[in-house]
Amino acid sequence: MFARRQKRLFQLDPRLRLCASMVRSGGTVADIGTDHAYLPIWLARNGLVEKAIAADIHLGPLQKAAMNVKRHLVQDLVDTRLSDGLDQVFAHEADDIVMAGMGGETIAAIIQKAPWLKQKEKQLILQPMTCAKELREFLAGEGYAVCEERAVLSDDRVYSVMRVEYDPQKVPSHPLYPYIGLLDPSLPESQQYIDRERGHLQKKADGLKIAGNLPEASRFARLADALQEFLDSSAAAF
Ligand SMILES: C[S@@+](CC[C@H](N)C(=O)[O-])C[C@H]1O[C@@H](n2cnc3c(N)ncnc32)[C@H](O)[C@@H]1O
């Protein structure tokens, strides 16, 4: 079996590679919203996980996942499962839970339905496609702390990946935190992410101004300015 697994393995794209780099080596992982199951297959084939669950809510993606798992000869390590979020995953089965490529609101709803995630040995690796601000606010409200966050450029788009643990004492409270998380502004990918968020805030401010809502327009304009100052001050520091 080992010899057959030497067959050439695909490379993960930079976004999934960053998610994979945050998974603890030698542990158990559940990839929720797995689709093609590339992440758990890659982790298994590289000997980085003891056991993985590749879960998806839809049968089509799950069948694709099962086919890929078989093709890459990791059926003994990667279990495919039809599951809405973590509904069909037991707490003892996974210490690291990855949710990548889904909307931030879907990710928040999945976390909300699984209170067992609030255990100190559990770690969440989250990569929202949308609504990252709402996800960060939800996590903070529930006592989940982002311990590490990094931006990555993949397919000409910048994404943020967060490593999260339940630790109400460490929940960040900076006013810009919901918009830019814990990104390190000295890194070019972070700068790109922060600048994109600044642009969104400025656009929102402009729209509100046209609609005549001046108090809200100036609130969003101040946030956009604060992000610009954050970028400028970190550029000056380097
Ligand atoms: C765009 S794909 C992301 C695939 C992969 N995780 C990645 O990042 O490349 C999103 C997948 O999430 C699945 N999904 C959406 N909502 C879900 C839920 N509540 N529970 C499990 N899977 C879900 C979809 O069926 C789809 O296959």
Coordinates of N, CA and C and ligand atoms in Angstrom, one line a residue:
M1 N 0.8 -1.2 0.0 CA 0.0 0.0 0.0 C 0.9 1.3 0.0
F2 N 1.9 1.3 0.9 CA 2.8 2.4 1.0 C 3.4 2.8 -0.4
A3 N 3.9 1.7 -1.1 CA 4.6 1.9 -2.3 C 3.6 2.5 -3.3
R4 N 2.4 2.1 -3.3 CA 1.4 2.6 -4.3 C 1.1 4.1 -4.0
R5 N 1.3 4.5 -2.7 CA 1.0 5.9 -2.4 C 2.1 6.8 -2.9
Q6 N 3.2 6.3 -3.4 CA 4.2 7.2 -3.9 C 3.8 7.9 -5.2
K7 N 2.7 7.5 -5.8 CA 2.2 8.2 -7.0 C 2.2 9.7 -6.8
R8 N 2.6 10.4 -7.8 CA 2.7 11.9 -7.7 C 1.5 12.5 -7.2
L9 N 1.7 13.4 -6.2 CA 0.6 14.1 -5.5 C 0.4 15.5 -6.1
F10 N -0.8 16.0 -6.2 CA -1.1 17.4 -6.6 C -0.6 18.4 -5.6
Q11 N -0.5 19.6 -6.1 CA -0.1 20.7 -5.2 C -1.4 21.4 -4.7
L12 N -1.5 21.9 -3.5 CA -2.6 22.7 -3.1 C -2.4 24.1 -3.6
D13 N -3.4 24.8 -3.9 CA -3.3 26.2 -4.2 C -2.9 27.0 -3.0
P14 N -2.3 28.2 -3.1 CA -1.8 28.9 -2.0 C -2.8 29.1 -0.8
R15 N -4.1 29.3 -1.2 CA -5.1 29.5 -0.1 C -5.3 28.2 0.7
L16 N -5.4 27.1 0.1 CA -5.6 25.8 0.8 C -4.2 25.4 1.5
R17 N -3.1 25.8 0.9 CA -1.8 25.5 1.5 C -1.7 26.2 2.8
L18 N -2.1 27.5 2.8 CA -2.0 28.3 4.1 C -2.9 27.6 5.1
C19 N -4.1 27.2 4.7 CA -5.0 26.5 5.7 C -4.3 25.2 6.2
A20 N -3.7 24.5 5.3 CA -3.1 23.2 5.7 C -1.9 23.5 6.6
S21 N -1.2 24.6 6.4 CA 0.0 24.9 7.3 C -0.5 25.2 8.7
M22 N -1.7 25.5 9.0 CA -2.2 25.8 10.3 C -2.7 24.5 11.0
V23 N -2.9 23.4 10.3 CA -3.4 22.2 10.9 C -2.2 21.6 11.7
R24 N -2.5 21.1 13.0 CA -1.5 20.6 13.8 C -1.1 19.2 13.3
S25 N 0.2 19.0 13.2 CA 0.7 17.8 12.6 C 0.4 16.6 13.5
G26 N 0.0 15.5 12.9 CA -0.2 14.2 13.7 C -1.5 14.1 14.4
G27 N -2.4 15.1 14.2 CA -3.7 15.1 14.9 C -4.8 14.6 14.0
T28 N -6.0 14.9 14.5 CA -7.2 14.6 13.7 C -7.9 15.9 13.2
V29 N -8.4 15.8 12.0 CA -8.9 17.0 11.3 C -10.3 16.7 10.7
A30 N -11.2 17.7 10.7 CA -12.4 17.6 9.9 C -12.4 18.8 9.0
D31 N -12.6 18.5 7.7 CA -12.7 19.5 6.7 C -14.2 19.7 6.3
I32 N -14.8 20.7 6.8 CA -16.2 20.9 6.6 C -16.5 21.8 5.3
G33 N -17.3 21.3 4.4 CA -17.5 22.0 3.1 C -16.3 21.6 2.2
T34 N -16.0 20.3 2.2 CA -14.7 19.8 1.6 C -14.7 19.9 0.1
D35 N -15.9 19.7 -0.5 CA -16.0 19.6 -2.0 C -15.1 18.5 -2.6
H36 N -14.0 18.9 -3.1 CA -13.1 17.9 -3.8 C -12.2 17.1 -2.8
A37 N -12.2 17.5 -1.5 CA -11.4 16.9 -0.5 C -9.9 17.0 -0.7
Y38 N -9.5 18.0 -1.4 CA -8.0 18.2 -1.7 C -7.3 18.4 -0.4
L39 N -7.8 19.2 0.5 CA -7.1 19.5 1.8 C -6.8 18.2 2.6
P40 N -7.9 17.4 3.0 CA -7.6 16.2 3.8 C -6.8 15.2 3.0
I41 N -7.0 15.1 1.7 CA -6.1 14.1 0.9 C -4.7 14.5 1.0
W42 N -4.4 15.8 0.8 CA -3.0 16.3 0.8 C -2.4 16.1 2.2
L43 N -3.2 16.4 3.2 CA -2.6 16.2 4.6 C -2.3 14.7 4.8
A44 N -3.3 13.9 4.4 CA -3.1 12.4 4.6 C -1.9 11.9 3.8
R45 N -1.8 12.3 2.6 CA -0.7 11.8 1.7 C 0.6 12.3 2.2
N46 N 0.7 13.4 2.8 CA 1.9 13.9 3.4 C 2.2 13.4 4.8
G47 N 1.4 12.5 5.3 CA 1.7 11.9 6.6 C 1.5 13.0 7.7
L48 N 0.6 14.0 7.5 CA 0.5 15.0 8.5 C -0.7 14.9 9.4
V49 N -1.6 13.9 9.1 CA -2.7 13.7 10.0 C -2.9 12.2 10.3
E50 N -3.4 12.0 11.5 CA -3.6 10.6 12.0 C -4.9 10.1 11.3
K51 N -5.9 11.0 11.2 CA -7.2 10.7 10.7 C -7.9 11.9 10.2
A52 N -8.6 11.9 9.1 CA -9.3 13.1 8.6 C -10.8 12.7 8.2
I53 N -11.6 13.7 8.4 CA -13.0 13.6 7.9 C -13.2 14.6 6.8
A54 N -13.7 14.2 5.7 CA -14.0 15.2 4.6 C -15.5 15.2 4.5
A55 N -16.1 16.3 5.0 CA -17.6 16.4 5.0 C -18.2 17.5 4.1
D56 N -19.3 17.2 3.6 CA -20.0 18.2 2.7 C -21.5 18.0 2.9
I57 N -22.2 19.0 2.7 CA -23.7 19.0 2.9 C -24.4 18.4 1.6
H58 N -23.7 18.5 0.5 CA -24.3 18.0 -0.8 C -23.7 16.7 -1.3
L59 N -24.6 15.9 -1.8 CA -24.1 14.6 -2.3 C -23.1 14.7 -3.5
G60 N -23.3 15.6 -4.4 CA -22.5 15.8 -5.6 C -21.0 16.0 -5.2
P61 N -20.7 17.0 -4.4 CA -19.4 17.2 -3.9 C -18.8 16.1 -3.1
L62 N -19.7 15.4 -2.3 CA -19.2 14.3 -1.5 C -18.8 13.1 -2.4
Q63 N -19.5 12.9 -3.4 CA -19.2 11.8 -4.3 C -17.8 12.1 -5.0
K64 N -17.6 13.4 -5.3 CA -16.3 13.8 -5.9 C -15.2 13.6 -4.9
A65 N -15.5 13.9 -3.6 CA -14.5 13.8 -2.6 C -14.2 12.3 -2.4
A66 N -15.2 11.4 -2.4 CA -15.0 10.0 -2.2 C -14.2 9.4 -3.4
M67 N -14.4 9.9 -4.6 CA -13.7 9.4 -5.7 C -12.2 9.8 -5.6
N68 N -12.0 11.1 -5.2 CA -10.6 11.6 -5.1 C -9.9 10.8 -4.0
V69 N -10.6 10.6 -2.9 CA -10.0 9.8 -1.8 C -9.5 8.5 -2.2
K70 N -10.4 7.8 -3.0 CA -10.0 6.5 -3.6 C -8.9 6.6 -4.5
R71 N -8.9 7.6 -5.4 CA -7.9 7.7 -6.4 C -6.5 7.9 -5.8
H72 N -6.5 8.6 -4.7 CA -5.2 8.9 -4.0 C -4.9 7.9 -2.9
L73 N -5.7 6.8 -2.8 CA -5.4 5.7 -2.0 C -5.3 6.1 -0.5
V74 N -6.2 6.9 0.0 CA -6.1 7.3 1.4 C -7.4 6.9 2.1
Q75 N -8.2 5.9 1.6 CA -9.4 5.5 2.2 C -9.3 5.2 3.7
D76 N -8.1 4.6 4.0 CA -7.9 4.2 5.4 C -7.7 5.4 6.4
L77 N -7.4 6.6 5.8 CA -7.1 7.8 6.6 C -8.2 8.9 6.5
V78 N -8.9 8.9 5.3 CA -9.8 10.0 5.1 C -11.2 9.4 4.9
D79 N -12.1 9.8 5.8 CA -13.5 9.3 5.9 C -14.4 10.4 5.2
T80 N -15.1 10.0 4.2 CA -16.0 11.0 3.6 C -17.4 10.9 4.3
R81 N -18.0 12.1 4.5 CA -19.3 12.1 5.3 C -20.3 13.1 4.8
L82 N -21.5 12.7 4.6 CA -22.5 13.7 4.3 C -23.0 14.4 5.6
S83 N -22.8 15.7 5.7 CA -23.1 16.3 6.9 C -23.3 17.8 6.7
D84 N -24.4 18.3 7.3 CA -24.6 19.7 7.4 C -23.7 20.3 8.5
G85 N -22.7 21.0 8.1 CA -21.8 21.5 9.1 C -21.2 20.3 9.9
L86 N -21.2 20.4 11.2 CA -20.6 19.4 12.1 C -21.6 18.5 12.6
D87 N -22.8 18.5 12.0 CA -23.9 17.7 12.6 C -23.6 16.2 12.7
Q88 N -22.8 15.7 11.7 CA -22.5 14.2 11.7 C -21.1 14.0 12.2
V89 N -20.5 14.9 12.9 CA -19.1 14.7 13.4 C -19.2 14.7 14.9
F90 N -18.6 13.7 15.5 CA -18.5 13.7 17.0 C -17.3 14.4 17.5
A91 N -17.5 15.0 18.7 CA -16.4 15.9 19.2 C -15.1 15.1 19.3
H92 N -15.1 13.8 19.6 CA -13.9 13.1 19.8 C -13.2 12.8 18.5
E93 N -13.8 13.0 17.4 CA -13.3 12.6 16.1 C -12.3 13.6 15.5
A94 N -12.4 14.9 15.9 CA -11.5 15.9 15.2 C -11.1 17.0 16.2
D95 N -9.8 17.3 16.3 CA -9.3 18.4 17.1 C -9.1 19.6 16.3
D96 N -8.8 19.5 15.1 CA -8.7 20.6 14.2 C -9.8 20.6 13.2
I97 N -10.5 21.7 13.1 CA -11.7 21.8 12.1 C -11.4 22.9 11.1
V98 N -11.4 22.5 9.9 CA -11.1 23.5 8.8 C -12.5 23.8 8.1
M99 N -12.7 25.1 7.9 CA -13.9 25.5 7.1 C -13.4 26.6 6.2
A100 N -13.2 26.2 4.9 CA -12.6 27.1 3.9 C -13.6 27.2 2.7
G101 N -13.6 28.4 2.1 CA -14.3 28.5 0.8 C -15.8 28.7 1.0
M102 N -16.3 28.9 2.2 CA -17.7 29.1 2.4 C -17.9 30.6 2.9
G103 N -19.1 31.0 2.9 CA -19.4 32.4 3.4 C -19.2 32.5 4.9
G104 N -18.8 33.7 5.4 CA -18.6 33.9 6.8 C -19.8 33.6 7.6
E105 N -21.0 33.9 7.1 CA -22.2 33.7 7.8 C -22.5 32.2 7.9
T106 N -22.2 31.4 6.9 CA -22.4 29.9 7.0 C -21.5 29.4 8.0
I107 N -20.2 29.8 8.0 CA -19.2 29.3 8.9 C -19.7 29.6 10.4
A108 N -20.2 30.9 10.6 CA -20.7 31.2 11.9 C -21.8 30.3 12.4
A109 N -22.8 30.1 11.4 CA -23.9 29.2 11.8 C -23.5 27.8 12.1
I110 N -22.5 27.3 11.4 CA -22.0 25.9 11.7 C -21.3 25.9 13.1
I111 N -20.6 26.9 13.4 CA -19.9 27.0 14.8 C -21.0 27.1 15.9
Q112 N -22.0 27.9 15.6 CA -23.0 28.1 16.6 C -23.7 26.8 17.0
K113 N -23.9 25.9 16.0 CA -24.6 24.7 16.2 C -23.7 23.6 16.9
A114 N -22.4 23.9 17.1 CA -21.5 22.9 17.7 C -20.8 23.4 18.9
P115 N -21.6 23.5 20.0 CA -21.0 24.1 21.2 C -19.7 23.3 21.7
W116 N -19.6 22.1 21.3 CA -18.4 21.3 21.7 C -17.1 21.9 21.2
L117 N -17.2 22.8 20.3 CA -16.0 23.5 19.8 C -15.3 24.3 20.9
K118 N -16.1 24.6 21.9 CA -15.6 25.5 23.0 C -14.8 24.7 24.0
Q119 N -13.9 23.8 23.5 CA -13.0 23.0 24.4 C -11.6 23.5 24.0
K120 N -10.7 23.4 25.1 CA -9.4 24.0 24.8 C -8.5 23.3 23.8
E121 N -8.8 22.0 23.6 CA -8.0 21.3 22.7 C -8.4 21.5 21.2
K122 N -9.6 22.1 21.0 CA -10.1 22.3 19.6 C -9.5 23.5 19.0
Q123 N -9.2 23.4 17.7 CA -8.7 24.6 17.0 C -9.5 24.7 15.7
L124 N -9.9 25.9 15.3 CA -10.6 26.1 14.1 C -9.7 26.9 13.1
I125 N -9.8 26.4 11.8 CA -9.0 27.1 10.8 C -10.1 27.6 9.8
L126 N -10.2 28.9 9.7 CA -11.4 29.5 9.0 C -10.9 30.4 7.8
Q127 N -11.5 30.1 6.7 CA -11.2 31.0 5.5 C -12.5 31.4 4.9
P128 N -13.1 32.5 5.3 CA -14.4 32.9 4.8 C -14.2 33.6 3.4
M129 N -15.1 33.3 2.5 CA -15.1 33.9 1.2 C -15.8 35.3 1.2
T130 N -16.7 35.5 2.1 CA -17.5 36.7 2.3 C -17.7 37.0 3.8
C131 N -18.1 38.2 4.1 CA -18.6 38.5 5.5 C -17.5 38.1 6.6
A132 N -16.3 38.4 6.3 CA -15.2 38.2 7.3 C -15.4 39.0 8.5
K133 N -15.9 40.3 8.3 CA -16.2 41.1 9.5 C -17.2 40.5 10.4
E134 N -18.3 40.1 9.8 CA -19.4 39.5 10.6 C -18.9 38.2 11.3
L135 N -18.0 37.5 10.6 CA -17.5 36.3 11.3 C -16.6 36.6 12.5
R136 N -15.7 37.6 12.3 CA -14.9 38.0 13.4 C -15.7 38.5 14.6
E137 N -16.8 39.3 14.3 CA -17.7 39.8 15.3 C -18.4 38.6 16.0
F138 N -18.9 37.7 15.3 CA -19.5 36.5 15.9 C -18.6 35.8 16.8
L139 N -17.4 35.5 16.3 CA -16.4 34.8 17.1 C -16.1 35.5 18.4
A140 N -15.9 36.8 18.3 CA -15.6 37.6 19.5 C -16.7 37.5 20.5
G141 N -18.0 37.6 20.0 CA -19.1 37.6 20.9 C -19.3 36.2 21.6
E142 N -18.8 35.2 20.9 CA -18.9 33.8 21.5 C -17.7 33.4 22.3
G143 N -16.7 34.3 22.4 CA -15.5 34.0 23.2 C -14.4 33.3 22.5
Y144 N -14.5 33.2 21.1 CA -13.5 32.6 20.3 C -12.4 33.7 20.0
A145 N -11.2 33.3 20.2 CA -10.1 34.3 20.0 C -9.3 33.9 18.7
V146 N -9.1 34.9 17.8 CA -8.2 34.6 16.7 C -6.8 34.7 17.2
C147 N -6.1 33.6 17.1 CA -4.7 33.5 17.6 C -3.7 33.9 16.6
E148 N -4.1 33.6 15.3 CA -3.2 33.9 14.2 C -4.0 34.2 13.0
E149 N -3.6 35.2 12.2 CA -4.3 35.4 11.0 C -3.3 35.8 9.9
R150 N -3.5 35.3 8.7 CA -2.6 35.6 7.6 C -3.4 35.8 6.3
A151 N -2.9 36.7 5.5 CA -3.6 36.9 4.2 C -2.7 36.1 3.1
V152 N -3.4 35.7 2.1 CA -2.7 35.0 1.0 C -3.3 35.4 -0.3
L153 N -2.5 35.4 -1.3 CA -2.9 35.7 -2.7 C -3.1 34.4 -3.4
S154 N -4.3 34.2 -4.0 CA -4.5 33.0 -4.7 C -5.5 33.3 -5.9
D155 N -5.1 32.9 -7.1 CA -6.0 33.2 -8.2 C -6.3 34.7 -8.3
D156 N -5.3 35.6 -8.1 CA -5.5 37.0 -8.2 C -6.4 37.6 -7.2
R157 N -6.7 36.9 -6.1 CA -7.6 37.4 -5.1 C -6.9 37.2 -3.7
V158 N -7.2 38.2 -2.8 CA -6.5 38.0 -1.5 C -7.6 37.5 -0.5
Y159 N -7.1 36.5 0.3 CA -8.0 35.8 1.2 C -7.3 35.9 2.6
S160 N -8.2 35.8 3.6 CA -7.6 35.8 5.0 C -7.9 34.4 5.6
V161 N -6.9 33.9 6.3 CA -7.1 32.6 7.0 C -6.8 32.8 8.5
M162 N -7.8 32.4 9.3 CA -7.7 32.6 10.7 C -7.5 31.3 11.5
R163 N -6.7 31.3 12.5 CA -6.6 30.2 13.4 C -7.2 30.6 14.7
V164 N -8.2 29.9 15.1 CA -9.1 30.3 16.2 C -9.2 29.3 17.3
E165 N -9.2 29.8 18.6 CA -9.4 28.9 19.7 C -10.4 29.5 20.6
Y166 N -11.1 28.7 21.4 CA -12.0 29.3 22.4 C -11.2 29.8 23.6
D167 N -11.1 31.1 23.8 CA -10.4 31.7 24.9 C -10.9 33.1 25.1
P168 N -12.0 33.2 25.9 CA -12.7 34.5 26.1 C -11.7 35.6 26.6
Q169 N -10.7 35.2 27.3 CA -9.7 36.2 27.9 C -8.9 36.8 26.8
K170 N -8.7 36.2 25.6 CA -7.8 36.7 24.6 C -8.5 37.3 23.4
V171 N -9.8 37.5 23.5 CA -10.6 38.0 22.4 C -10.1 39.5 22.1
P172 N -9.7 39.8 20.9 CA -9.2 41.1 20.6 C -10.3 42.1 20.6
S173 N -10.0 43.4 21.0 CA -11.1 44.4 21.1 C -10.8 45.7 20.4
H174 N -9.8 45.7 19.6 CA -9.4 46.9 18.9 C -10.5 47.3 17.9
P175 N -10.9 48.6 17.8 CA -12.0 49.0 16.9 C -11.8 48.6 15.4
L176 N -10.6 48.4 15.0 CA -10.4 48.0 13.6 C -10.4 46.5 13.4
Y177 N -10.3 45.8 14.5 CA -10.2 44.3 14.5 C -11.3 43.7 13.6
P178 N -12.6 44.0 13.7 CA -13.6 43.3 12.8 C -13.2 43.5 11.4
Y179 N -12.6 44.5 11.0 CA -12.3 44.8 9.5 C -11.0 44.1 9.0
I180 N -10.0 44.0 9.9 CA -8.7 43.5 9.4 C -8.1 42.4 10.3
G181 N -8.8 42.1 11.3 CA -8.4 41.0 12.1 C -7.0 41.2 12.7
L182 N -6.2 40.2 12.7 CA -4.8 40.3 13.3 C -3.8 40.3 12.2
L183 N -4.1 40.8 11.0 CA -3.2 40.7 9.9 C -2.0 41.6 10.2
D184 N -0.8 41.1 9.8 CA 0.5 41.9 10.0 C 0.6 42.9 8.8
P185 N 0.5 44.2 9.1 CA 0.6 45.1 8.0 C 1.9 45.3 7.3
S186 N 2.9 44.6 7.8 CA 4.2 44.7 7.2 C 4.3 43.7 6.0
L187 N 3.3 42.8 5.8 CA 3.4 41.9 4.8 C 2.5 42.3 3.6
P188 N 3.0 42.2 2.3 CA 2.3 42.7 1.2 C 0.9 42.2 1.0
E189 N 0.7 40.9 1.3 CA -0.7 40.3 1.1 C -1.6 41.0 2.1
S190 N -1.1 41.2 3.4 CA -2.0 41.9 4.4 C -2.3 43.3 3.9
Q191 N -1.3 44.0 3.4 CA -1.5 45.4 2.9 C -2.6 45.4 1.8
Q192 N -2.6 44.4 0.9 CA -3.6 44.3 -0.1 C -5.0 44.1 0.5
Y193 N -5.0 43.2 1.5 CA -6.3 42.9 2.1 C -6.9 44.2 2.8
I194 N -6.0 44.8 3.6 CA -6.4 46.0 4.3 C -6.8 47.1 3.4
D195 N -6.1 47.3 2.3 CA -6.4 48.3 1.3 C -7.8 48.0 0.7
R196 N -8.0 46.7 0.4 CA -9.3 46.3 -0.2 C -10.5 46.7 0.8
E197 N -10.3 46.4 2.1 CA -11.3 46.7 3.1 C -11.5 48.2 3.2
R198 N -10.4 49.0 3.1 CA -10.5 50.4 3.2 C -11.3 50.9 2.0
G199 N -11.1 50.3 0.8 CA -11.9 50.7 -0.4 C -13.4 50.4 -0.2
H200 N -13.7 49.3 0.4 CA -15.1 48.9 0.6 C -15.7 49.9 1.6
L201 N -15.0 50.3 2.6 CA -15.6 51.3 3.6 C -15.8 52.6 3.0
Q202 N -14.8 53.0 2.1 CA -14.9 54.3 1.5 C -16.1 54.4 0.5
K203 N -16.3 53.2 -0.2 CA -17.4 53.1 -1.1 C -18.7 53.2 -0.4
K204 N -18.8 52.5 0.7 CA -20.0 52.6 1.6 C -20.3 54.0 2.0
A205 N -19.2 54.7 2.5 CA -19.3 56.1 2.9 C -19.9 56.9 1.8
D206 N -19.3 56.8 0.6 CA -19.8 57.6 -0.5 C -21.3 57.3 -0.8
G207 N -21.7 56.1 -0.8 CA -23.1 55.7 -1.1 C -24.0 56.3 -0.1
L208 N -23.6 56.2 1.2 CA -24.4 56.8 2.3 C -24.5 58.3 2.1
K209 N -23.5 58.9 1.7 CA -23.5 60.4 1.5 C -24.5 60.8 0.4
I210 N -24.4 60.0 -0.7 CA -25.3 60.3 -1.8 C -26.8 60.1 -1.3
A211 N -27.0 59.1 -0.5 CA -28.3 58.8 0.0 C -28.8 59.8 1.1
G212 N -27.9 60.7 1.5 CA -28.2 61.7 2.5 C -28.1 61.3 4.0
N213 N -27.5 60.1 4.2 CA -27.3 59.6 5.6 C -25.9 60.1 6.0
L214 N -25.8 61.4 6.4 CA -24.5 61.9 6.6 C -23.8 61.4 7.9
P215 N -24.5 61.2 9.0 CA -23.8 60.6 10.2 C -23.2 59.3 9.9
E216 N -23.9 58.4 9.2 CA -23.4 57.0 8.9 C -22.2 57.2 7.9
A217 N -22.4 58.1 6.9 CA -21.4 58.3 5.9 C -20.1 58.7 6.6
S218 N -20.2 59.6 7.5 CA -18.9 60.1 8.1 C -18.3 59.0 9.1
R219 N -19.2 58.1 9.6 CA -18.6 57.0 10.5 C -17.8 56.1 9.6
F220 N -18.4 55.7 8.4 CA -17.6 54.8 7.5 C -16.4 55.5 6.9
A221 N -16.5 56.8 6.6 CA -15.3 57.5 6.1 C -14.2 57.6 7.2
R222 N -14.6 57.7 8.4 CA -13.6 57.7 9.5 C -12.9 56.4 9.6
L223 N -13.7 55.3 9.5 CA -13.1 54.0 9.5 C -12.1 53.8 8.3
A224 N -12.5 54.2 7.2 CA -11.7 54.1 6.0 C -10.4 54.9 6.2
D225 N -10.5 56.1 6.8 CA -9.3 56.9 7.1 C -8.4 56.2 8.1
A226 N -9.0 55.6 9.1 CA -8.2 54.9 10.1 C -7.4 53.7 9.5
L227 N -8.0 53.0 8.5 CA -7.3 51.9 7.9 C -6.2 52.5 7.0
Q228 N -6.4 53.6 6.4 CA -5.3 54.3 5.6 C -4.2 54.7 6.5
E229 N -4.5 55.3 7.7 CA -3.5 55.7 8.6 C -2.7 54.5 9.1
F230 N -3.4 53.4 9.4 CA -2.8 52.1 9.9 C -1.8 51.6 8.8
L231 N -2.2 51.7 7.5 CA -1.3 51.3 6.5 C -0.1 52.2 6.4
D232 N -0.4 53.5 6.5 CA 0.7 54.5 6.3 C 1.7 54.4 7.5
S233 N 1.2 54.2 8.7 CA 2.1 54.2 9.9 C 2.9 52.9 9.9
S234 N 2.3 51.8 9.4 CA 3.2 50.6 9.3 C 4.2 50.7 8.2
A235 N 3.8 51.4 7.1 CA 4.8 51.6 6.0 C 6.0 52.4 6.5
A236 N 5.7 53.4 7.4 CA 6.7 54.3 7.9 C 7.6 53.6 8.8
A237 N 7.1 52.5 9.5 CA 7.9 51.8 10.5 C 8.9 50.9 9.9
F238 N 8.7 50.6 8.6 CA 9.6 49.6 7.9 C 10.6 50.2 6.9
Ligands
LIG1 C1 -16.6 26.5 -2.7 S1 -16.6 25.0 -1.9 C2 -15.1 25.0 -0.9 C3 -14.3 23.8 -1.1 C4 -13.1 23.7 -0.3 N1 -13.3 23.8 1.1 C5 -12.1 24.9 -0.7 O1 -12.0 25.8 0.1 O2 -11.6 24.8 -1.8 C6 -17.9 25.1 -0.7 C7 -18.4 23.7 -0.3 O3 -19.1 23.9 1.0 C8 -20.2 23.1 1.0 N2 -21.2 23.5 2.0 C9 -21.9 24.7 2.0 N3 -22.6 24.7 3.2 C10 -22.3 23.7 3.9 C11 -22.7 23.2 5.2 N4 -23.6 23.8 6.0 N5 -22.1 22.1 5.7 C12 -21.2 21.4 4.9 N6 -20.8 21.8 3.7 C13 -21.3 22.9 3.2 C14 -20.7 23.1 -0.4 O4 -21.5 22.0 -0.8 C15 -19.4 23.2 -1.2 O5 -19.0 21.9 -1.7

